[in-house]
Short mmCIF file of C-alpha atoms and ligand atoms in Angstrom, two decimals:
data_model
loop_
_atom_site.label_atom_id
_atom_site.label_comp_id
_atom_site.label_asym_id
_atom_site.label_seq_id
_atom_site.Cartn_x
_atom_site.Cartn_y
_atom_site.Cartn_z
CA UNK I 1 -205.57 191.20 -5.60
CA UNK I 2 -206.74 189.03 -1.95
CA UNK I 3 -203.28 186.90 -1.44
CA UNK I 4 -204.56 183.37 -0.98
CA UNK I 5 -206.13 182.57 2.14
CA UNK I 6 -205.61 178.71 2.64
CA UNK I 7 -203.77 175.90 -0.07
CA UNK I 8 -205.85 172.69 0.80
CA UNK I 9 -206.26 171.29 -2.79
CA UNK I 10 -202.49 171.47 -3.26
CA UNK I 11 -202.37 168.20 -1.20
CA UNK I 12 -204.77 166.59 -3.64
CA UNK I 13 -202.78 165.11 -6.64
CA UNK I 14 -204.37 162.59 -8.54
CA UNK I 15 -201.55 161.96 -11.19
CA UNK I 16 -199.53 161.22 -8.16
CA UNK I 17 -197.93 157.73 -8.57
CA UNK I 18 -196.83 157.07 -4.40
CA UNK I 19 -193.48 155.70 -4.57
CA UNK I 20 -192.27 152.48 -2.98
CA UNK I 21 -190.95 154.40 0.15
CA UNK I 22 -194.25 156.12 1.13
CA UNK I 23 -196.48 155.01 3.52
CA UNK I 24 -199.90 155.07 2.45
CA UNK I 25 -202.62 155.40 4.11
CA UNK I 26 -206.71 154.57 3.44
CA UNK I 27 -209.75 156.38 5.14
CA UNK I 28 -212.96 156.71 5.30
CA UNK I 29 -214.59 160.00 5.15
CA UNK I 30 -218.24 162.13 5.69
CA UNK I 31 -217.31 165.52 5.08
CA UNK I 32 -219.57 168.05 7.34
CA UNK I 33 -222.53 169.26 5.20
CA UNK I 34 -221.01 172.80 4.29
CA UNK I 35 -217.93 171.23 3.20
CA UNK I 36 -217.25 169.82 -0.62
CA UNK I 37 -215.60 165.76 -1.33
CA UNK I 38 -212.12 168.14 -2.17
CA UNK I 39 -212.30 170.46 0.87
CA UNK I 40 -213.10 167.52 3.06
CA UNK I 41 -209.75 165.52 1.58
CA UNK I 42 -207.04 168.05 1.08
CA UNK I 43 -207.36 168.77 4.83
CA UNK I 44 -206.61 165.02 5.71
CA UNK I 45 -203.99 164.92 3.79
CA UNK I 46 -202.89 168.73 4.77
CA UNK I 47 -203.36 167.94 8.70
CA UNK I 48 -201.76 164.95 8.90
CA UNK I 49 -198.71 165.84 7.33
CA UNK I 50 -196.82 169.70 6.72
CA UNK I 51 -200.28 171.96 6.50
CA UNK I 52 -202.29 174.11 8.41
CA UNK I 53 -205.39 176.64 7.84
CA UNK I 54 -203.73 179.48 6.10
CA UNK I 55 -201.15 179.90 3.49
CA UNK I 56 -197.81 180.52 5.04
CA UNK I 57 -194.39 182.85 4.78
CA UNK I 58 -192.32 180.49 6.41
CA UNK I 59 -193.02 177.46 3.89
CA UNK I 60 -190.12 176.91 1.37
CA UNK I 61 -190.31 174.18 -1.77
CA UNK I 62 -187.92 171.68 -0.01
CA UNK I 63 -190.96 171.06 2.81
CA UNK I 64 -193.65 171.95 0.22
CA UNK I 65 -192.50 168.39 -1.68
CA UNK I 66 -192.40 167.10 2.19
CA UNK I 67 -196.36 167.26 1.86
CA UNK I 68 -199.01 164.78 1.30
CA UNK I 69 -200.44 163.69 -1.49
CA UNK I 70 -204.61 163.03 -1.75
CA UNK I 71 -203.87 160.61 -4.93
CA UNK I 72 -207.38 158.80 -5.08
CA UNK I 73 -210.79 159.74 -3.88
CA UNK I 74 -214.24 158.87 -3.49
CA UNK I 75 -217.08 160.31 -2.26
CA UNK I 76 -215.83 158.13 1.03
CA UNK I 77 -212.54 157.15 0.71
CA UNK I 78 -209.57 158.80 0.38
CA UNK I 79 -205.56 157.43 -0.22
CA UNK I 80 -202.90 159.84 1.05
CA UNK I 81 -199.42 158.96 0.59
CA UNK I 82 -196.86 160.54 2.91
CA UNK I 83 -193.36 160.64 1.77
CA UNK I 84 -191.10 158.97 4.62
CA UNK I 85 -189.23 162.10 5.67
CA UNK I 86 -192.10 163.06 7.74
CA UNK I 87 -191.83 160.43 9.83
CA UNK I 88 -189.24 158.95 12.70
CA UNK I 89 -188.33 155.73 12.21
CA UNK I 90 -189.06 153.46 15.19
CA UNK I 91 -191.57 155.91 16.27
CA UNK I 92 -195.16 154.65 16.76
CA UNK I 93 -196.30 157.53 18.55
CA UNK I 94 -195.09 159.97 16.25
CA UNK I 95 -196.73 157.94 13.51
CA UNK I 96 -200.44 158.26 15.15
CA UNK I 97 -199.78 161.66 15.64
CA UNK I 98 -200.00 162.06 12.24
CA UNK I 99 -201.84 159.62 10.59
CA UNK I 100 -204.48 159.55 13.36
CA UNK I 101 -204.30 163.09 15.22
CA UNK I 102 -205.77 166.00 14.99
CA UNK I 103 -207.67 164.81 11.82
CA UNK I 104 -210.16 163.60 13.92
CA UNK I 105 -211.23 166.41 15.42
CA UNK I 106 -211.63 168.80 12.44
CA UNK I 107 -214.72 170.49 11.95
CA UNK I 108 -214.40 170.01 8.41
CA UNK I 109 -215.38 165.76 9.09
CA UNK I 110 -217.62 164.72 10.84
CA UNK I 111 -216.87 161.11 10.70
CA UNK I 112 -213.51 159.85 10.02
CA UNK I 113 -212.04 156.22 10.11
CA UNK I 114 -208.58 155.31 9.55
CA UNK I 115 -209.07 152.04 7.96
CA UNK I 116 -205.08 150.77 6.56
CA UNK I 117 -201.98 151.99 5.83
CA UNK I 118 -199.05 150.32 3.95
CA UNK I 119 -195.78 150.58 5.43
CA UNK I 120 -193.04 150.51 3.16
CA UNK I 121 -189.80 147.62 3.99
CA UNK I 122 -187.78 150.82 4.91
CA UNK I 123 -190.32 151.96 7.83
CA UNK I 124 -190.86 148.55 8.48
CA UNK I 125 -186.85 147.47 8.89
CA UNK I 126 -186.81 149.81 12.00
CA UNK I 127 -189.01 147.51 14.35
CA UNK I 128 -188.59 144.44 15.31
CA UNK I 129 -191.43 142.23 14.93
CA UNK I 130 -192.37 139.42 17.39
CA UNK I 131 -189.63 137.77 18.93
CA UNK I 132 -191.41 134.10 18.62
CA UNK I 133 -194.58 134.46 16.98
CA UNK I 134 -195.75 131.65 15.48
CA UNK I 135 -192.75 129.64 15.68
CA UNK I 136 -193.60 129.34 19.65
CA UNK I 137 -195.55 126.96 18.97
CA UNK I 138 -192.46 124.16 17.78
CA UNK I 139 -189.47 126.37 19.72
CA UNK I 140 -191.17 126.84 23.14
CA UNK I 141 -194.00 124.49 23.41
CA UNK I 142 -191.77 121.71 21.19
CA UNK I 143 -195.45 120.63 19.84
CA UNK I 144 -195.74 119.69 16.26
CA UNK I 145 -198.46 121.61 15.23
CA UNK I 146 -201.56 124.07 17.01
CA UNK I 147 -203.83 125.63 18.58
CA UNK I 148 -202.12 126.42 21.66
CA UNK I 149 -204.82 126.55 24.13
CA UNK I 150 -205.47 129.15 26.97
CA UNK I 151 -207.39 129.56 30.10
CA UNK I 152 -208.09 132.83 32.28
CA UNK I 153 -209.77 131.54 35.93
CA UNK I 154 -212.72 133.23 36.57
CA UNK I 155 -214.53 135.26 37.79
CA UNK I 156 -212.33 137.16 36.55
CA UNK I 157 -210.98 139.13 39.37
CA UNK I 158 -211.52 138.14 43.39
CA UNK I 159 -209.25 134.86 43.87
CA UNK I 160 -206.86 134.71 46.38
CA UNK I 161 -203.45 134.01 44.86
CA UNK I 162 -204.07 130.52 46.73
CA UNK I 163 -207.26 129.82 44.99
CA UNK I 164 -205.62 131.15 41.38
CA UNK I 165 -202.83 128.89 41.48
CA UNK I 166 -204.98 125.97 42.11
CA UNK I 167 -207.22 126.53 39.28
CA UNK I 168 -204.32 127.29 36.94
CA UNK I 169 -202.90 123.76 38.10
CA UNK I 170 -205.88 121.97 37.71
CA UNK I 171 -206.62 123.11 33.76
CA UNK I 172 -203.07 122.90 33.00
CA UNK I 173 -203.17 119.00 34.39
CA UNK I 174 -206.20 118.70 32.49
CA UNK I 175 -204.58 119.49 28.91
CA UNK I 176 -204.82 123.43 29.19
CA UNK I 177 -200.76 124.92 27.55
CA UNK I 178 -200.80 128.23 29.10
CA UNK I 179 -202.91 130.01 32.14
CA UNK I 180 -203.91 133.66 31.30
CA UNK I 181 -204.52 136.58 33.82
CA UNK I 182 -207.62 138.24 32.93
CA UNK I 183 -207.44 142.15 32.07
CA UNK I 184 -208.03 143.79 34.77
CA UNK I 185 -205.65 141.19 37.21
CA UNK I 186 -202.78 143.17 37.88
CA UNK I 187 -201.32 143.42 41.83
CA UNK I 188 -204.44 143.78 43.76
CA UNK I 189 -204.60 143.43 47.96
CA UNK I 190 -205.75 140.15 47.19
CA UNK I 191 -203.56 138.97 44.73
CA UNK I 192 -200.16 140.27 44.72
CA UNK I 193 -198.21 140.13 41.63
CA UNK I 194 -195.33 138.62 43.51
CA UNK I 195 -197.31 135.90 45.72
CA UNK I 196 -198.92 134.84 42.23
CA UNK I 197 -195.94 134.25 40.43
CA UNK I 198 -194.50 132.34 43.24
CA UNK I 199 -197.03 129.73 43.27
CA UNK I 200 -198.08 129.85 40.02
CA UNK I 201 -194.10 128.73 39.17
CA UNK I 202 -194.30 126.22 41.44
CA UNK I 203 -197.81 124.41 40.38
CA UNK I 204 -196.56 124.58 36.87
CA UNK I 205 -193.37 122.93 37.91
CA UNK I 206 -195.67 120.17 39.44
CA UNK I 207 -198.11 120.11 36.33
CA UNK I 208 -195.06 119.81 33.94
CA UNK I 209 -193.45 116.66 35.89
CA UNK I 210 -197.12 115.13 36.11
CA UNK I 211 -198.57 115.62 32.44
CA UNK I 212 -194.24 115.42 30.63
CA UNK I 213 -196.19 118.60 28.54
CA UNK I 214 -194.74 122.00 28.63
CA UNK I 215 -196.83 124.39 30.16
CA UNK I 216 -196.31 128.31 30.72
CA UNK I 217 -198.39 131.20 31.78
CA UNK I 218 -199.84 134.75 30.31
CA UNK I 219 -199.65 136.98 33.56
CA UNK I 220 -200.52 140.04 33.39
CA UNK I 221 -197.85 142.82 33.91
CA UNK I 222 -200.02 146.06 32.99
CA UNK I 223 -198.68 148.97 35.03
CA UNK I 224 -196.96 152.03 35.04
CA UNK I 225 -193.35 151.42 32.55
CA UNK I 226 -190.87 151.06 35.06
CA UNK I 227 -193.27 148.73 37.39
CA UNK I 228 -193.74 146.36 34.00
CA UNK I 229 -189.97 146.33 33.53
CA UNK I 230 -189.39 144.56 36.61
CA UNK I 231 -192.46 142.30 36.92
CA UNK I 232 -191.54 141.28 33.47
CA UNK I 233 -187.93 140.48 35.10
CA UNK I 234 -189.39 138.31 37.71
CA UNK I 235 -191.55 136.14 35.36
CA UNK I 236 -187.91 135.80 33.65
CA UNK I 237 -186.39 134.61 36.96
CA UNK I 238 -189.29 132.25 37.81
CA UNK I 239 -188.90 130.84 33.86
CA UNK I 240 -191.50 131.91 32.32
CA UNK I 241 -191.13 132.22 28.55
CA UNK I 242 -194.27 134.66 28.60
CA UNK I 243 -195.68 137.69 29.79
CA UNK I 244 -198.68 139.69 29.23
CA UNK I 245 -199.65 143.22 28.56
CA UNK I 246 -203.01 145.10 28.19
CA UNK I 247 -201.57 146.84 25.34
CA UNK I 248 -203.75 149.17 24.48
CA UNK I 249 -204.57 150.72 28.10
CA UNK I 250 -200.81 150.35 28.60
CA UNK I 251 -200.08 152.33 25.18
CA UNK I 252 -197.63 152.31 21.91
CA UNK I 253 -194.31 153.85 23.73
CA UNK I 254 -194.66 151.46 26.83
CA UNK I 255 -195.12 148.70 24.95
CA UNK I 256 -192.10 149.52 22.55
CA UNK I 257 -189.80 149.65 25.62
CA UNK I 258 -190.79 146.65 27.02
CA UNK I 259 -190.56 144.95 23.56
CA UNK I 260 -186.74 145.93 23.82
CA UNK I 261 -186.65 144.05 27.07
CA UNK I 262 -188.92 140.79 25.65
CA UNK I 263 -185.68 140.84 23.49
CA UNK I 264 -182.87 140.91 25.89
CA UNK I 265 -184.77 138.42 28.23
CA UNK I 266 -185.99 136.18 24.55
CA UNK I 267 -189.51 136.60 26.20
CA UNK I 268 -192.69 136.13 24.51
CA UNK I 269 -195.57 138.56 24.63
CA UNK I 270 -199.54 137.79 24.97
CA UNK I 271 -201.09 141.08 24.03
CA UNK I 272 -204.83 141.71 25.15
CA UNK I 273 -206.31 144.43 23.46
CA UNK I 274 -208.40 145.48 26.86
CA UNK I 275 -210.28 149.38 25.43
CA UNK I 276 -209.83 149.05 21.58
CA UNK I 277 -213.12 148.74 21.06
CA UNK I 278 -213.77 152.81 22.20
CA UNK I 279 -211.85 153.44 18.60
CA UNK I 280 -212.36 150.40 16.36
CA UNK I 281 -216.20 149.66 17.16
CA UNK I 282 -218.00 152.03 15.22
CA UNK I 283 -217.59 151.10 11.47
CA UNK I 284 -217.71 155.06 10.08
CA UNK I 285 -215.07 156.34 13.32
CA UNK I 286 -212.11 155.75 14.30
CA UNK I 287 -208.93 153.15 13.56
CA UNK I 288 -209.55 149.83 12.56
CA UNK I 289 -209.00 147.19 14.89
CA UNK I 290 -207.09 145.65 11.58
CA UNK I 291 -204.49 148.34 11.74
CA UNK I 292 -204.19 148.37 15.35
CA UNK I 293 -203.22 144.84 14.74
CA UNK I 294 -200.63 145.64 12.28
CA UNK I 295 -198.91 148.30 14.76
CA UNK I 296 -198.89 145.32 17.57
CA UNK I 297 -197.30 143.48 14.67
CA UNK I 298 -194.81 145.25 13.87
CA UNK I 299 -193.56 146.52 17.45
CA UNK I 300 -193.53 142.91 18.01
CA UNK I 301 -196.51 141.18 20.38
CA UNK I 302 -196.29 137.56 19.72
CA UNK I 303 -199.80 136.50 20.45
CA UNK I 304 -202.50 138.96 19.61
CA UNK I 305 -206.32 138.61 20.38
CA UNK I 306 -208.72 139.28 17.27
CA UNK I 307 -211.79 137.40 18.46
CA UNK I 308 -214.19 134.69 17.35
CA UNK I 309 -216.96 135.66 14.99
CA UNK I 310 -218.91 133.40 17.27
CA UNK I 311 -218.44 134.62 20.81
CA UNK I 312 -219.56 137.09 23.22
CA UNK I 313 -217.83 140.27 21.59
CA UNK I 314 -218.31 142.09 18.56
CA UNK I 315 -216.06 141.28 15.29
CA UNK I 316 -216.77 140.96 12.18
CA UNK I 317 -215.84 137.42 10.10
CA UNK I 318 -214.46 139.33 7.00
CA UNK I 319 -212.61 141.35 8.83
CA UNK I 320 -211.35 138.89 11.66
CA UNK I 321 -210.17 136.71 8.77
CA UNK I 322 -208.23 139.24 6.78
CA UNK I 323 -206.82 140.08 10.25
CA UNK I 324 -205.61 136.48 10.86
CA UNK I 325 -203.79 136.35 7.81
CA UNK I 326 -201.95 140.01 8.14
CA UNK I 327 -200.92 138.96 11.38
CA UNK I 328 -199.81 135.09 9.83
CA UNK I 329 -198.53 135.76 6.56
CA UNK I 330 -195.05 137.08 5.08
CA UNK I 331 -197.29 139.62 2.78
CA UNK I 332 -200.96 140.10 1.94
CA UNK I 333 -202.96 141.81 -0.58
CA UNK I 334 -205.71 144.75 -1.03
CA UNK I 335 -209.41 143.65 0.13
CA UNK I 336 -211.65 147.01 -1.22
CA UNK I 337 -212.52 149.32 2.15
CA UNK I 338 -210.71 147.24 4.51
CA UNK I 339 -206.94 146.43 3.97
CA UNK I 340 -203.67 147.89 1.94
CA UNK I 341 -201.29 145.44 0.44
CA UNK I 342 -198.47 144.98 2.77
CA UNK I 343 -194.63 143.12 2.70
CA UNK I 344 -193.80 142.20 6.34
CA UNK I 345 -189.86 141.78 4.79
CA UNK I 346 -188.34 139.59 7.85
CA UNK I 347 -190.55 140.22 10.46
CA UNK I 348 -192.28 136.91 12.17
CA UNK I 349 -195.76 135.81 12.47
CA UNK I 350 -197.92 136.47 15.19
CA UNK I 351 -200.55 134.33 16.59
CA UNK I 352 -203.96 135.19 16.47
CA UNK I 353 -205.98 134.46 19.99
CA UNK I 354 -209.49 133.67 19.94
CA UNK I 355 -211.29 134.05 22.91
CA UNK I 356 -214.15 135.26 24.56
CA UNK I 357 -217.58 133.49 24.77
CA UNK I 358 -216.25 130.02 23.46
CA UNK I 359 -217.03 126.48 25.59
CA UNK I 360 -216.33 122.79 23.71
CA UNK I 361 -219.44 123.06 21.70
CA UNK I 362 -218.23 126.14 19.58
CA UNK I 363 -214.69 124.70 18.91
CA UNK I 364 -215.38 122.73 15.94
CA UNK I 365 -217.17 126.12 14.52
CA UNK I 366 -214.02 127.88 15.49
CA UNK I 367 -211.50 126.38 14.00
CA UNK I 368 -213.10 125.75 10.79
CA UNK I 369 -213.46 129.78 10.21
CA UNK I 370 -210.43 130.02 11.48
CA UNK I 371 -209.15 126.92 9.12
CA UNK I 372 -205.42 126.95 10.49
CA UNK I 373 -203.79 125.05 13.26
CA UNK I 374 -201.38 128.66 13.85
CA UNK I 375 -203.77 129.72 16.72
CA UNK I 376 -204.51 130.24 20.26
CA UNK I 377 -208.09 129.41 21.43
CA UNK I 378 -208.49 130.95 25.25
CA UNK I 379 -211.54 129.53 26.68
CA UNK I 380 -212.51 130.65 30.18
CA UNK I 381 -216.00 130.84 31.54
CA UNK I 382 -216.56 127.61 28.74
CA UNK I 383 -214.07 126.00 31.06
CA UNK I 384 -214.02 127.01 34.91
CA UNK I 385 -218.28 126.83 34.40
CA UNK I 386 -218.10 122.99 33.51
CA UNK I 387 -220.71 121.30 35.88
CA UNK I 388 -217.26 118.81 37.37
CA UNK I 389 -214.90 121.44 37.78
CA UNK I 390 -211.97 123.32 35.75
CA UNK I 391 -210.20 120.28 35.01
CA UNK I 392 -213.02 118.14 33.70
CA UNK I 393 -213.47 121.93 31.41
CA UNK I 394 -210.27 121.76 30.63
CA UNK I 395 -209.94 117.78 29.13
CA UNK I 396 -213.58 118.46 27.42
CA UNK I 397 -211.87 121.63 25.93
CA UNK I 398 -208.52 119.31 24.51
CA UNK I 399 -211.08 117.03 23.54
CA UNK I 400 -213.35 119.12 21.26
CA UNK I 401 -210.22 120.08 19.33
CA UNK I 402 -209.17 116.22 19.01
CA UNK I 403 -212.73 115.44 17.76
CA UNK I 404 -212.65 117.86 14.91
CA UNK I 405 -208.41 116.98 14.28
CA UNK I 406 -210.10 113.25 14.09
CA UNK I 407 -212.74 114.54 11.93
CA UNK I 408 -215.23 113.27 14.29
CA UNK I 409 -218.33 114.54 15.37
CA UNK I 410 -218.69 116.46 18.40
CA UNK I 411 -221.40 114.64 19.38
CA UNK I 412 -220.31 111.51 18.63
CA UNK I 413 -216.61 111.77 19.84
CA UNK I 414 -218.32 112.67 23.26
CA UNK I 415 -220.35 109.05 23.50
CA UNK I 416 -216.57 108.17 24.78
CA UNK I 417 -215.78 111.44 26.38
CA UNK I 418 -217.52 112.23 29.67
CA UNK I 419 -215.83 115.23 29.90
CA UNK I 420 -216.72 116.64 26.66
CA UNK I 421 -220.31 114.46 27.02
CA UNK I 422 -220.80 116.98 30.16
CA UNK I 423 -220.02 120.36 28.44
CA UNK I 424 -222.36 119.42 25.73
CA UNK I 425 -225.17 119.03 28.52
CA UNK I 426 -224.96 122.33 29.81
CA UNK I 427 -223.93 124.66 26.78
CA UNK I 428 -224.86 122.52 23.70
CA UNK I 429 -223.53 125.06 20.84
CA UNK I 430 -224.84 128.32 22.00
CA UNK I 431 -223.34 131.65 21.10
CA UNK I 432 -222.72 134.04 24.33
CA UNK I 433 -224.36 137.62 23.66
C1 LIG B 501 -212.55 135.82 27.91
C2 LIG B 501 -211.94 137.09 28.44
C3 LIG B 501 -211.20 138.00 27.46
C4 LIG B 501 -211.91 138.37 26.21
C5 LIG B 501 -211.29 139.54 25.51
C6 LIG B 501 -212.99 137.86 29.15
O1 LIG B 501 -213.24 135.11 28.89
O2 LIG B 501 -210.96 136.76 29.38
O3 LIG B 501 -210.87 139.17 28.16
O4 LIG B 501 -211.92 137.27 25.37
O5 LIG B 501 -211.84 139.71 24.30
O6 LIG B 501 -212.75 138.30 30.26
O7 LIG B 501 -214.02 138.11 28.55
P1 LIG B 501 -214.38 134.06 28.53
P2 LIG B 501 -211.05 139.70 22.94
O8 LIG B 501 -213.70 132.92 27.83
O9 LIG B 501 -214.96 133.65 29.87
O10 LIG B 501 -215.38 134.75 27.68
O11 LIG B 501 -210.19 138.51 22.95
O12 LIG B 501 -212.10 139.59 21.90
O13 LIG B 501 -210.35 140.99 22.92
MG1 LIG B 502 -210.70 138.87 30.08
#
C-alpha cells in the first residue's frame, strides 16, 4: 500500500469548538483553479501553524494536537483556530509569521486576505496597550471633552526648521492642540531633527503663555531603532508628552521597543500608518487595515490614523467605523467578513486620527460619521492653503468644529466668522480625489 503522501484535511475539523485560549483567525480565500474549497483550507490552516507538504516521521501526537484547526468554511472564508502554544507571548513578529507568512505565497491560493483574528485575554495580558489613549485628551491636554485637533505644515517636506517652527506657532496660536511632522520629515540637511525640536519647544512655550491652552507636538522620530530611542529621549527633555512614528515603514519589533521606552518616559505615541495601503488596499489580498489597527492597539500607539470616508485617500465608511470603535471600545462584536469579536481586558483606548483631504467645509460631515468627540481631526493642506495664512486656517478650522458643537450651520456660523467665511470661499465642501 502508497504510505500517505501529504495530511492537509487533518487541519480541517468542523466539530471543533475553539476554546477560549485560542486565537482565531478569519480569511478570505480563492483557491487556484486546480485546487478544491478543502485543499485550498487545510493548507492555511496547515502552513500557518505545525504542517508542511508531506506527511512526516518526526511528528509525534503531543505537536499533532499543537495543530490548527479549519473549524468553519465557505467557499471564501475560512476560521482557523490556533491553540496558544504555538505562539510567543509578547511576540508580534512571531505572530505574522504565522498568521500572515508564507500563506501568502502558496501556489495553492491565489488570493488570500487576512481579514481578523481574536486574541484571547491571555495573549492579550502580555502587551501593554496605549499608555494614554483616549484619556489624553482630560490627563494631558486637561480639556473636557474632543476632537483634539492636528496640523502637519506643508508642503510637506522643504521648510527650513526656521520656516517650520513659525508655521507650527502660528496654527497653534490660532486654536490648532498639536503640530504634526508629515511622513516623510525625519532629519533632512534642511531640517535637522535637533534644530527642529529646539525651536519648535521654544514657539510652543511662547504659544502656551499667549493662548493659557496646552499645546504639544507629533514629530516624527522614524529611523533606524537605536536613532528613534534617542530622538524620542530628546522630545522627553524638551517636554514633549508626544512623539511620532511611521509605524508601519518603521515595523512591529521597532515599534514594540520603543513602546517600552513611551513607558519609562510616560510618552504618548502618534502612529502614522505611512505604506499600509501596499497590504490592506486590495479588498481580496492581503491584511486588513482593521487588524493592522488592532496590532497598533495592542502594542500600544495612542493615536492611530484610520482616515475620513470623505478625504483624499481610500477607506471604506463600514469599515473605518467598525475600526473606530475596536480601537475606542473595552470589547466589540462580530460584523460578517470584516471583524472577530474581541475583549481588550485592561488595555486603554486609542484615538482614532482623521486626516487627509479635510478643510472647514468637510468638518461638520466628519464628525457626524464619526459621531464621537474621542478623536483627532489633522487638517493640513485645508489649513496652511487658507487664502490669509495658517493661522486664519487654523481659527476657521476651531471654528467649523464650534459651529457643528453649537449645532449651527456652517454657513451660517461663518456670517460672524471671517475666518471660517474665507475657507468656505475657496473650498466650499469639496471632497479631495
Ligand atoms: C494629510 C497628510 C497625511 C495623510 C495620511 C498627508 O495632509 O499629512 O499623511 O492624512 O493619511 O500628507 O497627506 P492633508 P491617513 O491634510 O494636507 O491632506 O491618515 O489616511 O493614513
Ligand atoms: Mg502626511
Amino acid at each position: 500500500m502508497n504510505e500517505k503522501l501529504e495530511w492537509y484535511h487533518d487541519f480541517i475539523d468542523r466539530n471543533y469548538q475553539p476554546k477560549n485560549s485560542d486565537i482565531v483567525a478569519l480569511f478570505y480565500f480563492k483557491p487556484h483553479p486546480s485546487v478544491s474549497i478543502e485543499d485550498a483550507v487545510g493548507r492555511i490552516a496547515s502552513e500557518s501553524s505545525v504542517g508542511t507538504w508531506t506527511t512526516l516521521s518526526t511528528l509525534d501526537s503531543r505537536i499533532y494536537e499543537m495543530r490548527a484547526r479549519a473549524f468553519k468554511f465557505t467557499k471564501t472564508h475560512v476560521y482557523v483556530a490556533y491553540p496558544l502554544i504555538l505562539w510567543e507571548l509578547g511576540n508580534i513578529p512571531q505572530l505574522l509569521s504565522g498568521i500572515a507568512g508564507n500563506i501568502f505565497g502558496m501556489k495553492a491560493v491565489t488570493d488570500l486576505r487576512l481579514l481578523d483574528a481574536t486574541l484571547p485575554l491571555e495573549y492579550i495580558q502580555a502587551f501593554k496597550g496605549p499608555e494614554f489613549g483616549k484619556d489624553a485628551i482630560q490627563k494631558i491636554f486637561k480639556k473636557k471633552e474632543g476632537p483634539l485637533t492636528a496640523t502637519v505644515p506643508k508642503p510637506k517636506i522643504g521648510m527650513t526648521a526656521e520656516q517650520h517652527a513659525q508655521v507650527a506657532y502660528d496654527a497653534w496660536t490660532g486654536g490648532i492642540d498639536c503640530i504634526k511632522d508629515d511622513e516623510n520629515l525625519t532629519s533632512q540637511s534642511f531640517n535637522k531633527f535637533e534644530k527642529r525640536v529646539e525651536l519648535l519647544a521654544k514657539k510652543r512655550d511662547q504659544a502656551e503663555n499667549e493662548t493659557g491652552e496646552i499645546k504639544d507636538a507629533f514629530i516624527n522620530v522614524t529611523a533606524e531603532t537605536h536613532e528613534m530611542e534617542r530622538r524620542i529621549k530628546l522630545l522627553h527633555e524638551h517636554q514633549f508628552k508626544y512623539f511620532m512614528v511611521d509605524v508601519v515603514t518603521t515595523g512591529f519589533a521597532a515599534l514594540q521597543s520603543i513602546r517600552t521606552l513611551s513607558h519609562d518616559l510616560k510618552m504618548a505615541i502618534h502612529a502614522h500608518r505611512a505604506m499600509h495601503a501596499s497590504f490592506t488596499r486590495k479588498p481580496t489580498h492581503g491584511i486588513s487595515m482593521l487588524f493592522l489597527a488592532k496590532l497598533l492597539k495592542l502594542i500600544g500607539v495612542d493615536n492611530l490614523h484610520i482616515g475620513t470616508v470623505i478625504g483624499k485617500l481610500e477607506g471604506k465608511k463600514k469599515e473605518i467605523l467598525a475600526m473606530k470603535e475596536l480601537l475606542l471600545n473595552p470589547s466589540v462584536q462580530e460584523i460578517p467578513e470584516l471583524r472577530l469579536p474581541q475583549d481588550w481586558g485592561n488595555i486603554k483606548g486609542t484615538l482614532p486620527v482623521a486626516s487627509g483631504g479635510l478643510h472647514p467645509g468637510l468638518i461638520p460631515e466628519l464628525l457626524q460619521i464619526y459621531n464621537t468627540t474621542d478623536l483627532v481631526i489633522q487638517v493640513g493642506g485645508g489649513i496652511h492653503g487658507h487664502p490669509d495664512g495658517t493661522k486664519a486656517g487654523a481659527m476657521a478650522t476651531v471654528q467649523a468644529i464650534e459651529a457643528y458643537k453649537e449645532g449651527i450651520d456652517l454657513i451660517e456660523y461663518a456670517k460672524s466668522h471671517t475666518a471660517l467665511q474665507k475657507a468656505l470661499e475657496k473650498w466650499h465642501h469639496i471632497k479631495p480625489v
